[in-house]
Coordinates of C-alpha atoms in Angstrom, one line a residue:
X1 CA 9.8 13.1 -47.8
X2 CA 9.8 12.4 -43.8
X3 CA 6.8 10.3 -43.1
X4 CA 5.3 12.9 -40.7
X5 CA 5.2 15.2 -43.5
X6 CA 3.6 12.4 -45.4
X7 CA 1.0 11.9 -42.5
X8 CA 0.5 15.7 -41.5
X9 CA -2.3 18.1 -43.9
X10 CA -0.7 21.6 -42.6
X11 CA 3.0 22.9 -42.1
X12 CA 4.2 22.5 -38.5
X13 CA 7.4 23.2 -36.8
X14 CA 10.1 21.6 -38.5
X15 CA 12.8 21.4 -35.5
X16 CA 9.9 19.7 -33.3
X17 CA 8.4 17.8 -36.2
X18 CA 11.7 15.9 -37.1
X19 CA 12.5 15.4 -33.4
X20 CA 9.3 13.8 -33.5
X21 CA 9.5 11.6 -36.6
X22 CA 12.9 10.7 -34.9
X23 CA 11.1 9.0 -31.7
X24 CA 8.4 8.0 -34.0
X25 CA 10.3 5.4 -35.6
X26 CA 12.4 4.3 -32.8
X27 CA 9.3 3.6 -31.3
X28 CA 7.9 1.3 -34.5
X29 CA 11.2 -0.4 -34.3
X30 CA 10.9 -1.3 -30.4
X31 CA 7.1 -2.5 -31.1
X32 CA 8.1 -4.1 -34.3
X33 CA 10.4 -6.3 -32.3
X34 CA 8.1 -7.0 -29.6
X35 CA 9.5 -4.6 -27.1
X36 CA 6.6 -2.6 -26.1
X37 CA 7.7 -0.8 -23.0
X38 CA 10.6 1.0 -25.1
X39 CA 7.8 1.7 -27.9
X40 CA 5.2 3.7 -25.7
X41 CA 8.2 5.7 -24.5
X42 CA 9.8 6.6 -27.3
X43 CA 5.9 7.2 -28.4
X44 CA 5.6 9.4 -25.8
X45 CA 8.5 11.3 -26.7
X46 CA 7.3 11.8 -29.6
X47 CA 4.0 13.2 -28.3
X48 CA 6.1 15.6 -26.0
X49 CA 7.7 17.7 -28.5
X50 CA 4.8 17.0 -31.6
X51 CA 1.5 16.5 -29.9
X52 CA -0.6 16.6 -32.9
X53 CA -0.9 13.5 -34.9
X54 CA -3.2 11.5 -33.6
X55 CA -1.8 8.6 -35.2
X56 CA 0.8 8.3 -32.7
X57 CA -1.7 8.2 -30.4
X58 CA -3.3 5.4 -32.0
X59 CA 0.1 3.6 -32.0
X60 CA 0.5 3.9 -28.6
X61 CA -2.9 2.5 -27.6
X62 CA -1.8 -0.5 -29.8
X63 CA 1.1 -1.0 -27.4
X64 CA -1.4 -0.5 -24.5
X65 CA -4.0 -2.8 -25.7
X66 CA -0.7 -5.8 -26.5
X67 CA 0.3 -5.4 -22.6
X68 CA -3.5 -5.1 -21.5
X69 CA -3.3 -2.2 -20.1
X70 CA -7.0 -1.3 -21.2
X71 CA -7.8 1.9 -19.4
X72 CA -4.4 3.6 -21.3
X73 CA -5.4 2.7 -24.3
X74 CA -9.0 3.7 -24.1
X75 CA -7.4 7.0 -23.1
X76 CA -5.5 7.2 -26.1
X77 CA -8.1 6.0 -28.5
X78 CA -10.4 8.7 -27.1
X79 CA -7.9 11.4 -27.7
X80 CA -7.5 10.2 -31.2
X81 CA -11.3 10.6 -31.9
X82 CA -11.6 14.0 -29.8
X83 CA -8.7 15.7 -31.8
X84 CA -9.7 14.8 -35.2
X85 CA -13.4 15.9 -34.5
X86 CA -11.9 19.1 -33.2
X87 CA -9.8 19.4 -36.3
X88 CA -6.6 19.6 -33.5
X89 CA -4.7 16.3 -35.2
X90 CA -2.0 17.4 -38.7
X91 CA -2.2 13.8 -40.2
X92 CA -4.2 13.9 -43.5
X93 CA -5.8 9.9 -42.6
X94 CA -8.1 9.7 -40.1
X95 CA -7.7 7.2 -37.9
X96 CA -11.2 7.5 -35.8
X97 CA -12.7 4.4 -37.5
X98 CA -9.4 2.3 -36.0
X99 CA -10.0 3.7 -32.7
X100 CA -13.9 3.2 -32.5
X101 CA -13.1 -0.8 -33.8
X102 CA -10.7 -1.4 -30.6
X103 CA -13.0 0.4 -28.0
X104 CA -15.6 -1.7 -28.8
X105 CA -13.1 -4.8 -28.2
X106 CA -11.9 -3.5 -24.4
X107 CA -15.9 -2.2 -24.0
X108 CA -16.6 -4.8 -21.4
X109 CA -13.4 -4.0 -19.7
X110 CA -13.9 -0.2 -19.3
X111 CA -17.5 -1.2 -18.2
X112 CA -16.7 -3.2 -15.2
X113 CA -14.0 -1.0 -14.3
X114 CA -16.2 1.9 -14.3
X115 CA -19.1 0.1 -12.1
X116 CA -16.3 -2.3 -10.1
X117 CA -13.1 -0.8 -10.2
X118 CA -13.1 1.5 -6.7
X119 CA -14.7 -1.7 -5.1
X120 CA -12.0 -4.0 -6.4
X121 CA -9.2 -1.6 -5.4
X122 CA -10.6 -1.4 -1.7
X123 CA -10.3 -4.9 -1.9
X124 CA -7.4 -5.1 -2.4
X125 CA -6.4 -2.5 0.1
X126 CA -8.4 -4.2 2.9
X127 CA -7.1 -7.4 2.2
X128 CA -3.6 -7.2 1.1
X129 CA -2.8 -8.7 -2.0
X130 CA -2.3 -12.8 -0.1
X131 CA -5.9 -12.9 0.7
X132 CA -7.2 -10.8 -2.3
X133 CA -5.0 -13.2 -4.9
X134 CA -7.1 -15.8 -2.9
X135 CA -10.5 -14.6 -3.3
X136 CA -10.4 -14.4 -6.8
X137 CA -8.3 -17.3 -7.7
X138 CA -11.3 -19.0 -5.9
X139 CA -13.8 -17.1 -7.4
X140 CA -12.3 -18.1 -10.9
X141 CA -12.4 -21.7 -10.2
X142 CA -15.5 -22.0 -8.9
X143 CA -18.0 -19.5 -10.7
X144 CA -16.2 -20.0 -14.3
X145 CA -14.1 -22.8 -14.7
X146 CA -16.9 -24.8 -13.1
X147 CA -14.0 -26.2 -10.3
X148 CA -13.4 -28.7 -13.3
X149 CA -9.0 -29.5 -13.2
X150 CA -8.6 -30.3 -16.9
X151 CA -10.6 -26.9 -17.3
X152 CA -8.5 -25.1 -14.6
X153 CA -5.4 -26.3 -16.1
X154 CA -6.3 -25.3 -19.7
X155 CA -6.9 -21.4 -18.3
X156 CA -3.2 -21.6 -16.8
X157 CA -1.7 -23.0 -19.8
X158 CA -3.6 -19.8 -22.0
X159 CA -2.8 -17.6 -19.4
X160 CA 0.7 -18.1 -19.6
X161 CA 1.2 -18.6 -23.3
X162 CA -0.1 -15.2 -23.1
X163 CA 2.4 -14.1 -20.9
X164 CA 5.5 -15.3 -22.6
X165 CA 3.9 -13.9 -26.1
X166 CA 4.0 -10.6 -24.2
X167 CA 7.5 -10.1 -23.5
X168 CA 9.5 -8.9 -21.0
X169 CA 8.5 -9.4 -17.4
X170 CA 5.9 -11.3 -18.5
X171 CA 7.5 -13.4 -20.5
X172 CA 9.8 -14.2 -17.6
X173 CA 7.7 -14.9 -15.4
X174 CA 6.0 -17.3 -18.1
X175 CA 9.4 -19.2 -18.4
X176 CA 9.7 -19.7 -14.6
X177 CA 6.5 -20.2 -13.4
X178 CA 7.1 -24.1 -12.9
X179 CA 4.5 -24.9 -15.9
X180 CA 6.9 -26.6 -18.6
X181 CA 7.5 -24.6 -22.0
X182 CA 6.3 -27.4 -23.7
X183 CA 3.1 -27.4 -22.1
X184 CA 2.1 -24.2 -23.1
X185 CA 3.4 -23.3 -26.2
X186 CA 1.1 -26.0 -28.0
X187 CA -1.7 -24.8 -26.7
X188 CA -5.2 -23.2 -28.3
X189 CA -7.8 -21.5 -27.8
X190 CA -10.3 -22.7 -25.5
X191 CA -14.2 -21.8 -26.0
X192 CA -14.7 -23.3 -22.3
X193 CA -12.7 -20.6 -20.9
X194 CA -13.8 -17.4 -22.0
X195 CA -15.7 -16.7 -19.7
X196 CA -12.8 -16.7 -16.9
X197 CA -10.6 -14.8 -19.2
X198 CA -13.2 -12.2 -19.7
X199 CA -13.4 -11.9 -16.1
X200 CA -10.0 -12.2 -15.4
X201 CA -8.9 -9.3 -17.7
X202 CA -11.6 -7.5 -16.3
X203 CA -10.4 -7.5 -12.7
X204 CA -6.9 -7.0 -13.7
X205 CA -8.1 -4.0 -15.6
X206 CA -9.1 -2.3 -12.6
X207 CA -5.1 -1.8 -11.9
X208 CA -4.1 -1.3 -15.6
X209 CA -2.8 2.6 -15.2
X210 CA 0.3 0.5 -12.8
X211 CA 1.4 -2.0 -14.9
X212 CA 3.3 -3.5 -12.6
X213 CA 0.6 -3.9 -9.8
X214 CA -1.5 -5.6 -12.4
X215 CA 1.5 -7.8 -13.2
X216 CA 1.6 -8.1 -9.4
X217 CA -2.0 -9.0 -8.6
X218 CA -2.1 -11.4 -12.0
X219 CA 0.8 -13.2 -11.3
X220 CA -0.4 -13.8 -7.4
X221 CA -3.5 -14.9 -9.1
X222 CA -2.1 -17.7 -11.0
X223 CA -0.2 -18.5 -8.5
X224 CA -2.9 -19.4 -6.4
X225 CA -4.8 -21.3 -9.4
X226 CA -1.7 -23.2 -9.6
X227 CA -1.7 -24.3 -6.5
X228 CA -5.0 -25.1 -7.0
X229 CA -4.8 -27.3 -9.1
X230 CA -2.2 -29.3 -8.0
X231 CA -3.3 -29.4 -4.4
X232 CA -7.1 -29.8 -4.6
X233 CA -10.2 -31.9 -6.7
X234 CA -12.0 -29.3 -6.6
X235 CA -10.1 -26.2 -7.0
X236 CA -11.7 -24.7 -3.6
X237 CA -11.4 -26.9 -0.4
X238 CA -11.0 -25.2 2.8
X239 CA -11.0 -27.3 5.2
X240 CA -11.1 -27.0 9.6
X241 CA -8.0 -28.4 9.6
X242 CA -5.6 -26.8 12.5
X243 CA -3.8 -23.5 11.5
X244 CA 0.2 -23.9 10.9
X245 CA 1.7 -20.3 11.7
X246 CA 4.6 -19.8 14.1
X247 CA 4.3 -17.3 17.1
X248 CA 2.1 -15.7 18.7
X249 CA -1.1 -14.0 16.2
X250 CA -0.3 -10.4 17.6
X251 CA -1.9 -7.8 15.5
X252 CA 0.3 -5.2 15.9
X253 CA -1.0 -1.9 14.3
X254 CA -4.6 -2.9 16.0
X255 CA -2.8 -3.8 19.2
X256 CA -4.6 -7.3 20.2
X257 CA -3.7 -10.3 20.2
X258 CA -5.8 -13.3 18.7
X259 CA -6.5 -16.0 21.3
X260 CA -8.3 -18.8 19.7
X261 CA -9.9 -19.5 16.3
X262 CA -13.2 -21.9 16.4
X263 CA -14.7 -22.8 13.2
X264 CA -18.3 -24.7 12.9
X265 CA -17.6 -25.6 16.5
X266 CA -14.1 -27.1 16.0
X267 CA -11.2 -25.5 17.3
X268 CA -8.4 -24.6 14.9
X269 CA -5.8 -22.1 17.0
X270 CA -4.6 -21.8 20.2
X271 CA -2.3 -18.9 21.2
X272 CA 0.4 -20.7 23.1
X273 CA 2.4 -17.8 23.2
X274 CA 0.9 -15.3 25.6
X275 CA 1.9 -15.8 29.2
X276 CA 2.9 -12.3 29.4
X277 CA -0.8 -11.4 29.0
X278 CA -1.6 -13.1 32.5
X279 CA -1.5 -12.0 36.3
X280 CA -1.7 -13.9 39.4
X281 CA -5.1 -12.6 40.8
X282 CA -5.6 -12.4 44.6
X283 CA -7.1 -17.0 44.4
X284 CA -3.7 -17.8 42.8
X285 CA -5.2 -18.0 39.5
X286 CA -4.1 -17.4 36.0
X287 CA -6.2 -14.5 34.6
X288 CA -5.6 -12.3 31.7
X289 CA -5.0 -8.9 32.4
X290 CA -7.5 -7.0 30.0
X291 CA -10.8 -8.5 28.5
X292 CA -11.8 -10.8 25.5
X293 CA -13.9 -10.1 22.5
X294 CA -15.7 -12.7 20.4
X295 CA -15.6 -11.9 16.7
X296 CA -18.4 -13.6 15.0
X297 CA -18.2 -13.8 11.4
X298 CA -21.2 -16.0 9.4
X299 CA -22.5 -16.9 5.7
X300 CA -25.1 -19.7 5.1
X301 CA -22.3 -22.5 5.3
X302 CA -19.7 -20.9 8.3
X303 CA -20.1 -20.1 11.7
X304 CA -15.9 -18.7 12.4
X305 CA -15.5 -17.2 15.8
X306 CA -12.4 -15.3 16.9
X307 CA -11.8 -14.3 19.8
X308 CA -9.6 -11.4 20.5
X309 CA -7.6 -10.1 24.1
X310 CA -7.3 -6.1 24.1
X311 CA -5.2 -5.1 27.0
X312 CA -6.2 -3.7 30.3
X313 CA -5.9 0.4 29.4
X314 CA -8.0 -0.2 26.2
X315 CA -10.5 -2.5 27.5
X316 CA -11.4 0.2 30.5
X317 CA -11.8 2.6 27.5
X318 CA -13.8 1.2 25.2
X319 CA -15.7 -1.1 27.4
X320 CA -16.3 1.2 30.7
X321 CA -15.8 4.6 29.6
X322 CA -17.7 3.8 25.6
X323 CA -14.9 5.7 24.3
X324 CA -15.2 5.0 20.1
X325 CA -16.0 1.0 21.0
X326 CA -18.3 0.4 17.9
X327 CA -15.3 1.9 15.6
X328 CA -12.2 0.2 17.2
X329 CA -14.1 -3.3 16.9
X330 CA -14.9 -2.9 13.5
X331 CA -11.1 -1.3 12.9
X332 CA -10.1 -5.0 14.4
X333 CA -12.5 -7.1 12.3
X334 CA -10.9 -5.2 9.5
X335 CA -7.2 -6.2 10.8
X336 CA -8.3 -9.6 11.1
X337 CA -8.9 -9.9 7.5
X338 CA -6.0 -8.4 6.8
X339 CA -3.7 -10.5 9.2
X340 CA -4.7 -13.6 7.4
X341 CA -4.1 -12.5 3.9
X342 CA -0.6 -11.1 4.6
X343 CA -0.2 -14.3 6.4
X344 CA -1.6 -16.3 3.8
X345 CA -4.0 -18.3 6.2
X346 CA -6.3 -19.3 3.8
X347 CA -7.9 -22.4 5.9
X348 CA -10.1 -19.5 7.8
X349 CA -12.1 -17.9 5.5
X350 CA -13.5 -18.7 2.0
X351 CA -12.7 -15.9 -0.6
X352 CA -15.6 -16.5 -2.1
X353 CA -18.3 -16.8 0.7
X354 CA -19.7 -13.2 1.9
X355 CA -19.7 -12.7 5.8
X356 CA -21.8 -10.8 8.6
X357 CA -20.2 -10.3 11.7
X358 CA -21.2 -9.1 15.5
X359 CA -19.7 -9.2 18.6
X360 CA -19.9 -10.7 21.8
X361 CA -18.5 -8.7 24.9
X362 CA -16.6 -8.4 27.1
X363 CA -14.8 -12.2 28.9
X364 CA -12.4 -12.5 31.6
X365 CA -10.2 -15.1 30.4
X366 CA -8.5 -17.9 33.1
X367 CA -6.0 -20.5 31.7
X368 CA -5.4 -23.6 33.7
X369 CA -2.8 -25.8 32.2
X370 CA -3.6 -26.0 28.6
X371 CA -7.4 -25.3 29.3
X372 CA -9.2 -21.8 29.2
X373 CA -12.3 -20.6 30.6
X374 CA -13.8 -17.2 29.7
X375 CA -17.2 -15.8 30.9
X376 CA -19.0 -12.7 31.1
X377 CA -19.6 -10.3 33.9
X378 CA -23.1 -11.1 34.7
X379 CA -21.9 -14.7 34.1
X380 CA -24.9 -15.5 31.6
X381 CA -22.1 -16.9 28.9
X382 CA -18.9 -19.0 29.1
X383 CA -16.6 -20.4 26.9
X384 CA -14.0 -23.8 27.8
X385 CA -11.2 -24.0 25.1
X386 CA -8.3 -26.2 24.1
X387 CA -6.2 -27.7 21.4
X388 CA -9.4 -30.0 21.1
X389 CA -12.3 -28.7 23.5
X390 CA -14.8 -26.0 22.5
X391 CA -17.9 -25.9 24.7
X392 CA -20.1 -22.6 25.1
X393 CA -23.8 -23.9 26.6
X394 CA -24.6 -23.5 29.9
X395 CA -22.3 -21.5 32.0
X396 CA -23.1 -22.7 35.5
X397 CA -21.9 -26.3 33.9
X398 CA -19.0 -25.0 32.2
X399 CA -17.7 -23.1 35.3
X400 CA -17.7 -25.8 37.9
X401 CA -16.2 -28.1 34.3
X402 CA -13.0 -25.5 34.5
X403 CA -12.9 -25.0 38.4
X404 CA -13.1 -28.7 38.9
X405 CA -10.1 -29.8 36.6
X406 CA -6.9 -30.9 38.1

């Protein structure tokens, strides 16, 4: 007797149902041997031409629910319990009570992703997946691993046990990650870090229908907690320190270029790289040829100011003739983000910390030497800026400062 006709309670199509059976077992085979991306699609093939035993749908969610790919599975395990209370599945066992038991393990999963998942994927869309890794590798050290390293470590060393147990890419990635085999392959459960695996899985479940932008985003995320924990004491220390990137900050699809970067008054970038911006006015003077913005951007511990050049065309536009102003600046505060993620500048903004922002417009910028002045047109505020000068108080004094340097 084939063992769909053991499962099945009424006569189906023999051709199909042996084609079936056929991918059926190929697919226990691949799963029994740990391969579970051959099992679900030899699984699937077996659901194309025989759709109606549930229990293959049950066996599929199993290799779902191994790779943690939670929303699949909880698809599957609903189908099970829809087609045997519509009488649609053949097999003579029911297999609702299995499927009810594992949706109430992934429940917390499904809920967040439900509530958080469209927030979490316009994360990651807004931030690109440097600065989004970064957020939550942050957020993981300091809200549930208590920015404690032995702790921080322990997560890493489950985490990637987990991985190699997985197979595959996983496991790959578990057996060059840097973190010795022996390290990991001792290691046990951990009551101290539930919590962050709980969260962790749930993120990652938000991106479980593309298995390999979760394996993307997951592995990014370790990476970051790696580096971590080597680099830092307490798993989150962003410091004022100056800003190491090469060239000129040019944001190309917004079409500005970032100027300088102050933070809590201390002055972390210069753009050295912009003489092309400036013109010879009528005094002999070095003066930009377009207008500055000041991008403000505050929580209750940061004060980060950047301040951005738009050229000469689109300054006239927005700033004389109001043409969609209050939607290309906030299309620019958006790039900003975005340029330090995919540029992994993570010394500018905390992941974790939750920022307002405003604007302050529109400067006239002057360099002289390495020194730059920029004030406003009814010269009420000025700015003086260098490697290692920020002043912005009164701008009669700061004017005659500038004018008056050699």
């Amino acid at each position: 007797m084939s063992l769909f006709s053991f499962f099945s309670r009424i006569k189906t199509d023999p051709k199909a149902e042996a084609q079936g059976e056929q991918y059926f077992r190929q697919a226990l085979q691949y799963h029994q041997y740990g391969n579970q991306d051959d099992a679900i699609l030899f699984f699937t093939k077996s659901l194309e031409v025989s759709p109606n035993h549930s229990s293959v749908y049950l066996n599929r969610a199993g290799c779902f629910m191994i790779q943690e790919r939670y929303l699949e599975a909880y698809d599957d395990y609903r189908k099970v319990i829809d087609m045997e209370k519509n009488k649609e599945s053949v097999d003579i066992e029911r297999t609702t009570p299995m499927a009810l038991q594992n949706i109430e393990r992934i429940k917390f999963f499904i809920s967040f992703e439900q509530k958080s998942g469209d927030t979490v994927r316009q994360q990651l869309s807004n931030d690109g997946l440097k600065y989004f890794a970064q957020r939550w590798a942050e957020i993981l050290s300091n809200q549930h691993l208590a920015n404690d390293l032995d702790l921080i470590k322990y997560f890493i060393l489950e985490e990637i046990k987990e991985l190699e147990e997985m197979g595959g890419i996983h496991q790959e990635y578990a057996l060059n990650c840097g973190i010795n085999h022996s390290e990991f392959i001792k290691v046990t459960e951990n009551n101290n870090t539930g919590k962050a695996f709980i969260f962790f899985k749930s993120i990652l479940c938000c991106f479980s229908r593309d298995p390999l932008k979760m394996f993307e985003i997951r592995t990014a995320i370790l990476n970051k907690l790696i580096s971590l924990s080597i680099t830092s004491n307490s798993g989150n220390n962003i410091s004022n320190q100056k800003i190491d990137y090469d060239g000129g900050m040019r944001l190309i699809e917004a079409e500005v270029d970032i100027m300088f970067i102050v933070k809590n008054g201390e002055v972390m970038y210069v753009n050295n790289e912009t003489p092309h911006l400036y013109e010879i006015d009528k005094d002999g003077d070095m003066k930009l040829d377009g207008r500055v913005v000041n991008f403000i951007f505050k929580d209750s511990n940061e004060v980060i100011e950047i301040f951005v050049a738009f050229d000469d065309q689109d300054s006239y536009s927005m700033f004389t003739m109001n043409m969609g102003r209050d939607e290309r600046l906030n299309y620019v505060a958006q790039a900003i983000f975005q340029f330090m993620g995919q540029n992994n500048i993570t010394n500018v903004f905390s992941a974790t910390a939750t920022y307002s922002s405003q604007y302050h417009y529109t400067f006239k910028l002057y360099k002289k030497n390495d020194k730059h002045f920029m004030i406003n047109n009814n010269q009420s505020q000025a700015y003086l800026i260098s490697e290692n000068i920020y002043k912005n108080n009164n701008a009669d004094d700061i004017k005659s400062e500038f004018w008056g340097m050699a």
